[in-house]
Amino acid sequence: MKVFSATDVGQKRQMNQDFLFTSEESVGNLPNLFVVADGMGGHNAGDFASRYGVSVLVENVKKDKNFNPVKIIRAGIEAANREVIEQARRDPSMTGMGTTMVVATIVGGYAYIANVGDSRLYLVSDELVQITQDHSLVAEMVRLGELTPEEARKHPDKNIITRAIGTSEEVRIDFFDMKMEEGEMLLMCSDGLSNMVEDEDIYDIVKKVEDPGKAQALVDQANANGGKDNIAVILVDPFTNEESGEC
């Protein structure tokens, strides 16, 4: 397995509220684990929400006695949701905080994926395919035919998300699973990448840039295009054995 990751504050923000976690080694009963979270909230609340939410997820996965990856990830996300809500109750300065989360593990050649919010997971094969669905206002409008994807990218409400961890007692999680083939990769990212770099350009960078520079090249392109938000990227190639790189 080969994994590359990078995160950056971007060009406009003062604090990086994106957070990522990568482990090619076992985490509890999962053989590997990858997470991207994009926090929201005033002052340092968004930064706390993403970091704390991921830490709760990871600790829950470590202790989970289950062997079903979907059940393990579901329990971890639900625990993160409860704890982020509880922390906001304890500290009024963190009221309203929350975080997106996209989670993946690869078990026996199958990828198991969960997401809440608008952080994404793509499959990189002979094209770039978005596997997750954005839980956002404009994504709902696109699905209803009220906006085109091109209009959605420039819509003033594109940052309004309809699901997040820490904002409701009951968290709704989308799950996906797929068989991966030789030569395919997973790309996970916050909207700081997907809003700033077109899918075609993301694909070109992943295909053309040599390892280990792919993740950093994506971050650099998002910044070159304006870097209006924090950026987080994880690339996972399950079929190689080279060392990972992180920025």
Coordinates of C-alpha atoms in Angstrom, one line a residue:
M1 CA 0.0 0.0 0.0
K2 CA 1.2 3.5 -0.9
V3 CA -0.3 6.6 0.9
F4 CA 0.4 10.3 0.4
S5 CA -1.2 13.1 2.2
A6 CA -1.0 16.9 2.6
T7 CA -2.9 19.7 4.3
D8 CA -2.6 23.4 4.1
V9 CA -4.3 26.5 5.6
G10 CA -4.8 28.0 2.1
Q11 CA -4.4 31.6 1.0
K12 CA -7.3 33.3 2.8
R13 CA -7.8 31.6 6.2
Q14 CA -5.8 32.2 9.4
M15 CA -6.4 28.7 10.9
N16 CA -6.4 25.3 9.4
Q17 CA -9.7 23.6 10.4
D18 CA -9.1 20.6 8.1
F19 CA -7.6 17.5 9.8
L20 CA -6.5 14.2 8.3
F21 CA -5.6 10.8 9.7
T22 CA -3.8 8.0 7.9
S23 CA -2.8 4.6 9.1
E24 CA -1.5 1.8 6.8
E25 CA -1.3 -0.4 9.9
S26 CA -4.1 -2.0 11.7
V27 CA -6.4 0.2 13.9
G28 CA -8.3 -2.1 16.1
N29 CA -9.9 -4.7 13.8
L30 CA -9.5 -2.6 10.7
P31 CA -6.4 -3.3 8.6
N32 CA -6.0 0.4 7.8
L33 CA -7.8 3.6 8.2
F34 CA -8.0 7.0 6.4
V35 CA -10.0 10.0 7.5
V36 CA -10.5 13.6 6.2
A37 CA -12.4 16.1 8.4
D38 CA -13.3 19.7 7.7
G39 CA -14.3 21.6 10.8
M40 CA -16.7 24.5 11.1
G41 CA -17.4 27.0 13.9
G42 CA -16.1 30.3 15.2
H43 CA -12.7 31.0 16.7
N44 CA -11.0 27.7 17.3
A45 CA -14.2 25.6 17.5
G46 CA -13.9 24.3 13.9
D47 CA -10.3 23.3 14.4
F48 CA -11.2 21.6 17.7
A49 CA -14.3 19.8 16.2
S50 CA -12.3 18.2 13.3
R51 CA -9.4 17.1 15.5
Y52 CA -11.5 15.9 18.4
G53 CA -14.0 14.2 16.2
V54 CA -11.3 12.2 14.4
S55 CA -9.6 11.3 17.7
V56 CA -12.9 10.0 19.1
L57 CA -13.5 8.0 15.9
V58 CA -10.0 6.5 16.0
E59 CA -10.1 5.6 19.7
N60 CA -13.5 4.0 19.2
V61 CA -12.3 1.9 16.3
K62 CA -9.3 0.7 18.4
K63 CA -11.7 -0.6 21.1
D64 CA -14.4 -2.0 18.8
K65 CA -14.6 -5.8 19.0
N66 CA -16.7 -6.1 15.8
F67 CA -15.2 -7.4 12.6
N68 CA -17.6 -5.8 10.2
P69 CA -16.0 -2.7 8.8
V70 CA -19.2 -0.9 8.2
K71 CA -20.4 -1.5 11.8
I72 CA -17.0 -0.4 13.1
I73 CA -17.0 2.8 11.1
R74 CA -20.6 3.6 11.9
A75 CA -20.1 3.2 15.7
G76 CA -17.0 5.4 15.5
I77 CA -18.8 8.2 13.6
E78 CA -21.7 8.0 16.0
A79 CA -19.4 8.2 19.0
A80 CA -17.6 11.2 17.4
N81 CA -21.0 12.9 16.9
R82 CA -22.0 12.4 20.5
E83 CA -18.7 13.6 21.9
V84 CA -18.6 16.7 19.8
I85 CA -22.1 17.6 20.9
E86 CA -21.2 17.0 24.5
Q87 CA -18.1 19.1 24.3
A88 CA -20.1 22.0 22.8
R89 CA -22.6 21.7 25.8
R90 CA -19.7 21.9 28.2
D91 CA -18.1 24.9 26.6
P92 CA -20.4 27.7 25.4
S93 CA -17.7 29.2 23.2
M94 CA -17.9 26.1 21.1
T95 CA -21.7 26.2 20.5
G96 CA -22.6 25.4 16.9
M97 CA -19.3 23.7 16.0
G98 CA -19.3 20.6 13.8
T99 CA -17.2 18.8 11.2
T100 CA -17.6 16.9 8.0
M101 CA -16.0 13.5 7.9
V102 CA -15.1 11.1 5.1
V103 CA -13.7 7.7 6.2
A104 CA -12.3 4.8 4.3
T105 CA -10.7 1.4 4.9
I106 CA -9.6 -1.2 2.5
V107 CA -10.2 -4.9 3.4
G108 CA -9.3 -7.7 1.1
G109 CA -9.4 -5.5 -2.0
Y110 CA -12.7 -3.9 -1.1
A111 CA -13.0 -0.3 -0.1
Y112 CA -15.5 0.6 2.6
I113 CA -16.4 4.2 2.7
A114 CA -18.5 6.5 4.9
N115 CA -19.2 10.2 4.7
V116 CA -21.1 13.0 6.5
G117 CA -20.9 16.5 4.9
D118 CA -19.2 17.6 1.7
S119 CA -15.7 16.2 2.1
R120 CA -15.3 13.8 -0.8
L121 CA -13.9 10.4 -1.8
Y122 CA -13.1 9.8 -5.5
L123 CA -12.0 6.6 -7.3
V124 CA -9.1 7.3 -9.6
S125 CA -9.1 4.7 -12.4
D126 CA -9.2 5.5 -16.2
E127 CA -11.2 8.6 -15.1
L128 CA -12.0 10.4 -11.8
V129 CA -15.3 9.2 -10.3
Q130 CA -16.9 10.9 -7.3
I131 CA -18.1 8.0 -5.0
T132 CA -19.5 10.0 -2.1
Q133 CA -22.4 12.5 -2.5
D134 CA -22.1 16.0 -1.0
H135 CA -24.4 16.8 1.8
S136 CA -24.8 20.4 0.9
L137 CA -27.5 22.8 -0.2
V138 CA -26.2 23.3 -3.7
A139 CA -25.6 19.5 -4.2
E140 CA -29.3 18.9 -3.3
M141 CA -30.2 21.6 -5.9
V142 CA -28.1 19.9 -8.5
R143 CA -29.7 16.5 -7.7
L144 CA -33.2 18.1 -8.1
G145 CA -32.2 19.7 -11.4
E146 CA -32.4 23.2 -10.1
L147 CA -28.7 24.0 -10.7
T148 CA -26.1 22.7 -13.1
P149 CA -22.8 21.5 -11.7
E150 CA -21.2 24.5 -13.2
E151 CA -23.6 26.9 -11.6
A152 CA -23.2 25.1 -8.3
R153 CA -19.5 25.7 -8.2
K154 CA -20.0 29.5 -8.3
H155 CA -23.2 29.6 -6.2
P156 CA -23.0 31.9 -3.1
D157 CA -24.5 29.2 -0.9
K158 CA -22.1 26.5 -1.9
N159 CA -20.6 26.3 1.6
I160 CA -23.9 25.5 3.3
I161 CA -23.8 21.9 4.3
T162 CA -26.9 19.9 5.2
R163 CA -25.3 17.2 7.4
A164 CA -22.4 17.4 9.8
I165 CA -21.0 15.7 12.8
G166 CA -21.9 17.5 16.0
T167 CA -25.0 19.4 14.8
S168 CA -27.7 16.9 15.5
E169 CA -28.3 14.1 18.1
E170 CA -28.8 11.6 15.2
V171 CA -26.2 11.6 12.5
R172 CA -27.1 10.4 9.1
I173 CA -24.2 8.5 7.4
D174 CA -23.9 7.4 3.8
F175 CA -22.0 4.2 3.2
F176 CA -20.4 2.8 0.0
D177 CA -18.4 -0.2 -0.9
M178 CA -16.6 -1.2 -4.0
K179 CA -14.1 -3.8 -5.3
M180 CA -10.8 -2.1 -6.3
E181 CA -8.7 -3.2 -9.3
E182 CA -5.0 -3.0 -9.9
G183 CA -4.0 0.5 -10.9
E184 CA -6.9 2.2 -9.1
M185 CA -6.5 4.7 -6.2
L186 CA -8.7 6.4 -3.7
L187 CA -8.5 10.2 -3.4
M188 CA -10.1 11.8 -0.3
C189 CA -10.3 15.6 0.1
S190 CA -12.0 18.5 1.8
D191 CA -13.9 21.0 -0.3
G192 CA -10.8 23.3 -0.2
L193 CA -9.6 21.1 -3.1
S194 CA -12.8 20.2 -4.8
N195 CA -14.1 23.8 -4.9
M196 CA -10.8 25.2 -6.2
V197 CA -9.6 22.6 -8.7
E198 CA -11.8 21.1 -11.5
D199 CA -12.1 17.3 -11.5
E200 CA -10.4 17.1 -14.8
D201 CA -7.4 19.0 -13.4
I202 CA -7.3 16.8 -10.3
Y203 CA -7.2 13.7 -12.5
D204 CA -4.4 15.2 -14.7
I205 CA -2.3 16.0 -11.6
V206 CA -2.7 12.6 -10.0
K207 CA -1.8 10.9 -13.3
K208 CA 1.1 13.1 -14.3
V209 CA 2.9 14.0 -11.1
E210 CA 5.4 11.5 -9.9
D211 CA 5.2 10.0 -6.4
P212 CA 5.6 11.2 -3.7
G213 CA 4.5 14.6 -4.9
K214 CA 0.9 14.0 -6.0
A215 CA -0.9 15.2 -2.8
Q216 CA 1.3 18.3 -2.4
A217 CA 0.8 19.1 -6.1
L218 CA -3.0 19.1 -5.6
V219 CA -2.7 21.4 -2.6
D220 CA -0.4 23.7 -4.6
Q221 CA -2.9 23.9 -7.5
A222 CA -5.7 24.7 -5.1
N223 CA -3.6 27.6 -3.7
A224 CA -2.6 28.7 -7.2
N225 CA -6.3 28.9 -8.0
G226 CA -7.0 31.2 -5.0
G227 CA -6.8 28.9 -2.0
K228 CA -10.0 30.3 -0.5
D229 CA -10.3 27.5 2.1
N230 CA -8.2 25.1 4.0
I231 CA -7.1 22.1 1.9
A232 CA -6.7 18.4 2.9
V233 CA -5.8 15.5 0.6
I234 CA -5.2 11.8 1.0
L235 CA -4.2 9.5 -1.8
V236 CA -4.3 5.7 -1.3
D237 CA -2.9 3.1 -3.7
P238 CA -3.6 -0.3 -2.2
F239 CA -1.6 -2.2 -4.8
T240 CA 2.0 -1.0 -4.2
N241 CA 4.4 -1.4 -1.4
E242 CA 6.4 1.9 -1.5
E243 CA 6.8 4.0 1.6
S244 CA 4.3 6.7 2.3
G245 CA 4.8 10.4 2.3
E246 CA 3.2 13.2 4.3
C247 CA 3.3 16.9 4.1

